[in-house]
CSV table of C-alpha atoms in Angstrom, one decimal:
chain,number,residue,atom,x,y,z
A,1,MET,CA,89.8,135.2,125.8
A,2,LYS,CA,88.8,134.7,122.4
A,3,ARG,CA,85.5,136.5,120.8
A,4,HIS,CA,83.1,134.8,118.5
A,5,LEU,CA,80.7,136.5,116.5
A,6,ALA,CA,77.7,134.3,115.8
A,7,ILE,CA,75.2,136.0,113.0
A,8,ASP,CA,72.1,133.8,113.2
A,9,LEU,CA,69.5,134.6,110.5
A,10,GLY,CA,66.1,133.4,110.3
A,11,ALA,CA,62.8,133.6,107.7
A,12,SER,CA,61.7,136.8,110.1
A,13,SER,CA,64.9,138.3,111.9
A,14,GLY,CA,68.3,138.0,112.8
A,15,ARG,CA,70.5,138.7,115.6
A,16,GLY,CA,74.3,139.1,116.6
A,17,ILE,CA,75.4,137.1,119.5
A,18,ILE,CA,79.0,137.3,121.1
A,19,GLY,CA,80.0,134.0,122.7
A,20,THR,CA,83.3,133.4,124.9
A,21,ILE,CA,84.2,130.5,126.8
A,22,GLU,CA,84.6,131.4,130.5
A,23,GLY,CA,85.8,128.7,133.1
A,24,GLY,CA,85.0,125.8,130.7
A,25,ARG,CA,81.1,127.3,130.0
A,26,ILE,CA,80.0,128.9,126.8
A,27,LYS,CA,78.6,132.4,127.7
A,28,LEU,CA,76.7,134.4,125.2
A,29,SER,CA,75.6,138.0,125.0
A,30,GLU,CA,73.1,139.6,121.9
A,31,LEU,CA,74.6,142.6,120.7
A,32,HIS,CA,72.1,143.5,118.0
A,33,ARG,CA,68.9,142.2,116.7
A,34,PHE,CA,67.0,143.2,113.2
A,35,SER,CA,64.2,142.1,111.4
A,36,ASN,CA,64.7,140.2,108.2
A,37,ASP,CA,61.8,141.5,105.4
A,38,PRO,CA,61.5,139.8,102.5
A,39,VAL,CA,60.0,141.9,99.4
A,40,GLU,CA,56.8,140.9,97.5
A,41,THR,CA,57.2,142.3,94.0
A,42,PRO,CA,54.8,141.3,90.8
A,43,GLN,CA,57.9,139.5,89.1
A,44,GLY,CA,58.2,137.5,92.7
A,45,PHE,CA,59.2,137.0,96.2
A,46,PHE,CA,62.7,137.9,97.1
A,47,TRP,CA,65.5,138.4,100.0
A,48,ASP,CA,66.4,142.1,101.1
A,49,THR,CA,70.2,140.7,100.7
A,50,LEU,CA,71.9,143.8,100.8
A,51,ARG,CA,70.2,145.1,103.8
A,52,LEU,CA,71.1,142.0,105.7
A,53,VAL,CA,74.9,142.9,105.1
A,54,HIS,CA,74.0,146.1,106.3
A,55,GLU,CA,72.6,144.8,109.7
A,56,ILE,CA,75.9,142.3,109.8
A,57,LYS,CA,78.2,145.1,109.2
A,58,ALA,CA,76.5,146.9,112.3
A,59,SER,CA,76.6,143.7,114.1
A,60,ILE,CA,80.6,143.7,113.8
A,61,LEU,CA,81.0,147.3,114.5
A,62,LYS,CA,78.9,146.7,118.0
A,63,ALA,CA,81.0,143.8,118.8
A,64,ALA,CA,84.4,145.7,118.0
A,65,HIS,CA,82.7,148.1,120.4
A,66,ASP,CA,81.9,146.1,123.2
A,67,GLY,CA,85.3,144.6,123.6
A,68,GLY,CA,86.6,143.1,120.0
A,69,VAL,CA,85.7,140.0,117.9
A,70,ASP,CA,88.4,137.5,116.8
A,71,SER,CA,86.3,135.5,114.4
A,72,ILE,CA,82.6,135.2,112.8
A,73,GLY,CA,80.5,132.5,111.9
A,74,ILE,CA,76.9,132.8,110.0
A,75,ASP,CA,74.2,130.9,109.6
A,76,THR,CA,71.0,130.9,107.7
A,77,TRP,CA,68.2,129.1,106.2
A,78,GLY,CA,68.6,126.7,103.7
A,79,VAL,CA,67.9,126.3,99.7
A,80,ASP,CA,68.4,129.7,98.9
A,81,TYR,CA,71.2,131.3,96.8
A,82,ALA,CA,72.2,134.3,94.2
A,83,TYR,CA,74.2,134.1,91.3
A,84,ILE,CA,77.3,136.5,91.0
A,85,ASP,CA,79.1,137.4,87.8
A,86,ASP,CA,82.9,136.9,86.5
A,87,LYS,CA,83.6,141.0,88.3
A,88,GLY,CA,82.1,139.3,91.6
A,89,ILE,CA,78.9,141.3,91.3
A,90,MET,CA,75.7,139.8,92.5
A,91,MET,CA,73.5,139.6,89.2
A,92,ALA,CA,70.1,139.5,90.6
A,93,PRO,CA,68.2,139.4,93.9
A,94,SER,CA,67.6,136.1,96.0
A,95,PHE,CA,64.3,134.4,95.4
A,96,GLN,CA,62.7,133.6,98.9
A,97,TYR,CA,62.1,130.1,98.9
A,98,ARG,CA,57.9,130.5,99.7
A,99,ASP,CA,58.0,132.3,96.1
A,100,GLU,CA,55.4,130.0,94.0
A,101,ARG,CA,57.6,129.9,90.5
A,102,THR,CA,59.5,126.3,91.7
A,103,ALA,CA,55.9,124.6,92.0
A,104,PRO,CA,55.9,123.2,88.4
A,105,MET,CA,59.2,122.2,88.1
A,106,MET,CA,58.9,119.3,90.2
A,107,ASP,CA,57.1,117.1,87.8
A,108,LYS,CA,59.4,118.7,85.3
A,109,VAL,CA,62.4,117.0,87.3
A,110,TYR,CA,60.6,114.0,88.3
A,111,SER,CA,60.0,113.3,84.7
A,112,ILE,CA,63.8,113.4,83.9
A,113,VAL,CA,65.1,112.0,87.5
A,114,PRO,CA,62.8,109.9,88.9
A,115,TYR,CA,61.7,110.4,92.8
A,116,ALA,CA,63.4,107.7,93.9
A,117,GLU,CA,66.5,108.2,91.9
A,118,LEU,CA,67.0,111.7,93.2
A,119,TYR,CA,66.3,110.4,96.7
A,120,GLY,CA,68.2,107.3,96.8
A,121,VAL,CA,71.4,109.8,96.1
A,122,THR,CA,70.6,112.7,98.0
A,123,GLY,CA,68.7,111.7,100.7
A,124,ILE,CA,66.7,114.9,100.8
A,125,GLU,CA,62.8,115.2,101.5
A,126,SER,CA,61.0,116.1,98.8
A,127,MET,CA,59.9,120.2,98.9
A,128,SER,CA,59.0,122.5,96.1
A,129,PHE,CA,61.7,125.1,97.6
A,130,ASN,CA,65.0,122.8,97.3
A,131,THR,CA,67.5,124.0,95.4
A,132,VAL,CA,67.4,121.6,92.6
A,133,PHE,CA,63.8,122.7,91.7
A,134,GLN,CA,64.8,126.7,91.8
A,135,LEU,CA,67.6,125.8,89.9
A,136,GLU,CA,65.4,123.9,87.5
A,137,ASP,CA,63.1,127.0,87.0
A,138,ASP,CA,66.1,129.2,86.1
A,139,VAL,CA,67.3,126.9,83.7
A,140,SER,CA,64.2,126.6,82.1
A,141,ARG,CA,63.2,130.4,82.6
A,142,ARG,CA,66.6,132.5,83.3
A,143,PRO,CA,68.7,130.5,81.2
A,144,TRP,CA,71.2,133.7,80.7
A,145,LEU,CA,72.0,133.9,84.4
A,146,HIS,CA,72.7,130.6,84.7
A,147,LYS,CA,74.6,130.5,81.7
A,148,ASN,CA,76.9,133.3,82.3
A,149,ALA,CA,77.0,133.1,86.3
A,150,SER,CA,80.4,132.9,87.8
A,151,LYS,CA,79.5,131.0,90.5
A,152,ALA,CA,75.8,130.4,92.4
A,153,LEU,CA,76.6,130.9,96.2
A,154,LEU,CA,74.1,129.7,98.9
A,155,THR,CA,72.8,132.1,101.4
A,156,PRO,CA,75.6,132.0,104.2
A,157,ASP,CA,78.3,131.5,101.8
A,158,LEU,CA,77.0,134.3,100.3
A,159,LEU,CA,77.1,136.6,103.3
A,160,GLY,CA,80.5,135.4,103.8
A,161,TYR,CA,81.5,136.4,100.5
A,162,PHE,CA,80.3,140.0,101.0
A,163,LEU,CA,82.6,140.1,104.0
A,164,THR,CA,85.7,138.7,102.6
A,165,GLY,CA,85.7,138.6,99.1
A,166,ASN,CA,86.0,134.7,98.8
A,167,THR,CA,83.9,132.0,98.1
A,168,CYS,CA,83.3,128.3,98.9
A,169,CYS,CA,80.4,126.1,99.8
A,170,GLU,CA,80.1,124.9,103.2
A,171,TYR,CA,78.8,121.0,103.1
A,172,SER,CA,76.0,122.0,105.8
A,173,ILE,CA,74.1,124.3,103.6
A,174,ALA,CA,75.2,122.3,100.4
A,175,SER,CA,73.2,119.4,101.4
A,176,THR,CA,69.9,121.3,101.5
A,177,THR,CA,70.4,121.7,97.6
A,178,ALA,CA,68.7,118.1,96.9
A,179,LEU,CA,72.0,117.5,94.4
A,180,MET,CA,74.6,116.3,96.8
A,181,ASP,CA,75.5,112.9,97.2
A,182,ALA,CA,75.1,111.9,100.3
A,183,LYS,CA,77.8,109.3,100.3
A,184,THR,CA,80.5,111.0,98.5
A,185,LYS,CA,79.6,114.5,99.8
A,186,LYS,CA,80.1,116.2,96.7
A,187,PHE,CA,77.5,117.2,94.1
A,188,ASP,CA,76.3,114.8,91.8
A,189,PRO,CA,77.6,115.6,88.2
A,190,SER,CA,75.3,113.1,86.7
A,191,ILE,CA,71.8,114.6,88.2
A,192,MET,CA,73.1,117.8,87.0
A,193,GLU,CA,73.9,117.0,83.6
A,194,LYS,CA,70.6,115.4,83.3
A,195,LEU,CA,68.6,118.2,84.5
A,196,GLY,CA,70.7,120.8,82.7
A,197,ILE,CA,72.4,122.4,85.7
A,198,ARG,CA,76.1,123.3,85.5
A,199,ALA,CA,78.2,121.2,87.5
A,200,ASP,CA,80.6,123.7,88.2
A,201,ILE,CA,77.9,126.3,89.2
A,202,PHE,CA,78.8,126.0,93.1
A,203,PRO,CA,82.4,126.6,94.5
A,204,LYS,CA,84.2,124.2,96.3
A,205,VAL,CA,82.4,122.0,99.5
A,206,VAL,CA,84.3,122.5,102.4
A,207,MET,CA,83.7,120.9,106.0
A,208,PRO,CA,82.1,123.4,109.0
A,209,GLY,CA,85.0,125.1,110.7
A,210,THR,CA,87.1,125.6,107.5
A,211,PRO,CA,88.4,129.4,107.5
A,212,LEU,CA,87.0,131.8,104.9
A,213,GLY,CA,89.2,134.4,105.3
A,214,ARG,CA,89.8,137.9,107.1
A,215,LEU,CA,87.4,141.0,106.1
A,216,SER,CA,88.3,142.7,103.3
A,217,ASP,CA,90.1,146.1,103.9
A,218,LYS,CA,87.2,147.7,103.2
A,219,ILE,CA,84.7,146.3,105.6
A,220,ASP,CA,87.4,146.1,108.2
A,221,ALA,CA,87.6,149.7,108.3
A,222,GLU,CA,83.8,150.0,108.3
A,223,THR,CA,83.3,147.9,111.2
A,224,GLY,CA,85.8,149.0,113.5
A,225,HIS,CA,89.5,147.7,112.6
A,226,THR,CA,89.2,143.9,114.5
A,227,GLY,CA,91.0,141.9,111.4
A,228,ALA,CA,88.3,139.5,112.4
A,229,GLU,CA,88.3,136.1,110.5
A,230,VAL,CA,85.1,134.5,109.1
A,231,VAL,CA,84.8,131.0,109.4
A,232,SER,CA,82.5,128.8,107.3
A,233,ILE,CA,80.2,126.9,110.2
A,234,ALA,CA,77.7,124.8,109.5
A,235,GLY,CA,75.8,127.5,107.9
A,236,HIS,CA,72.7,125.6,107.7
A,237,ASP,CA,70.6,127.0,110.8
A,238,THR,CA,68.9,123.2,111.7
A,239,SER,CA,72.9,121.8,111.5
A,240,CYS,CA,73.9,124.3,114.3
A,241,ALA,CA,70.9,123.4,116.2
A,242,VAL,CA,71.6,119.5,116.0
A,243,ALA,CA,75.5,120.6,116.9
A,244,ALA,CA,74.3,122.6,120.0
């Protein structure tokens, strides 16, 4: 019987849940619950991403001791991301979407790409924390990060990267950026170019259910030698709820 570990992360807490299929029915068992505590500093409001990695590893280890785990999927909130450099190291902490840095960026973005044009392409409701406004703030105030990064990884893709060393951009989480063409299901290079956002800043878009890779040797050794495969499930928690 296959055992699947769901890592479900919300804005204030997270859970590790084992799912199995028995007699044609899905059975769920919570193994690990933990808090998700953003950190307020004079420089901004940030996610404690590395603490989340620690808790995810604890979930995998508990699953290993509980009977093993075959696959792992991670869902989180939308819009947020972090940059990694050409050595694969996270360059700066990930801003929490409630940080107020993006408020002035809405007018700037709409002065370049009018609201009707942006909405017409992406179909995403205008909210100040959308990734497009966060990236525009980086281009304006932290250009060295945006320019020198190897890639930007949205939160579930970032956490999957820490587990496997592999990168991708899962479709449902990519759709929260307000930079994806709803028809082509690809990032719109013309909008990104107008805003000074690198068209290559995100990895290749993949659809939910795409294997990301097995746990890296180091992570696997720390978490019970399960050899589990990480799968890029619908990374946006709302998409997961709709599917359920």
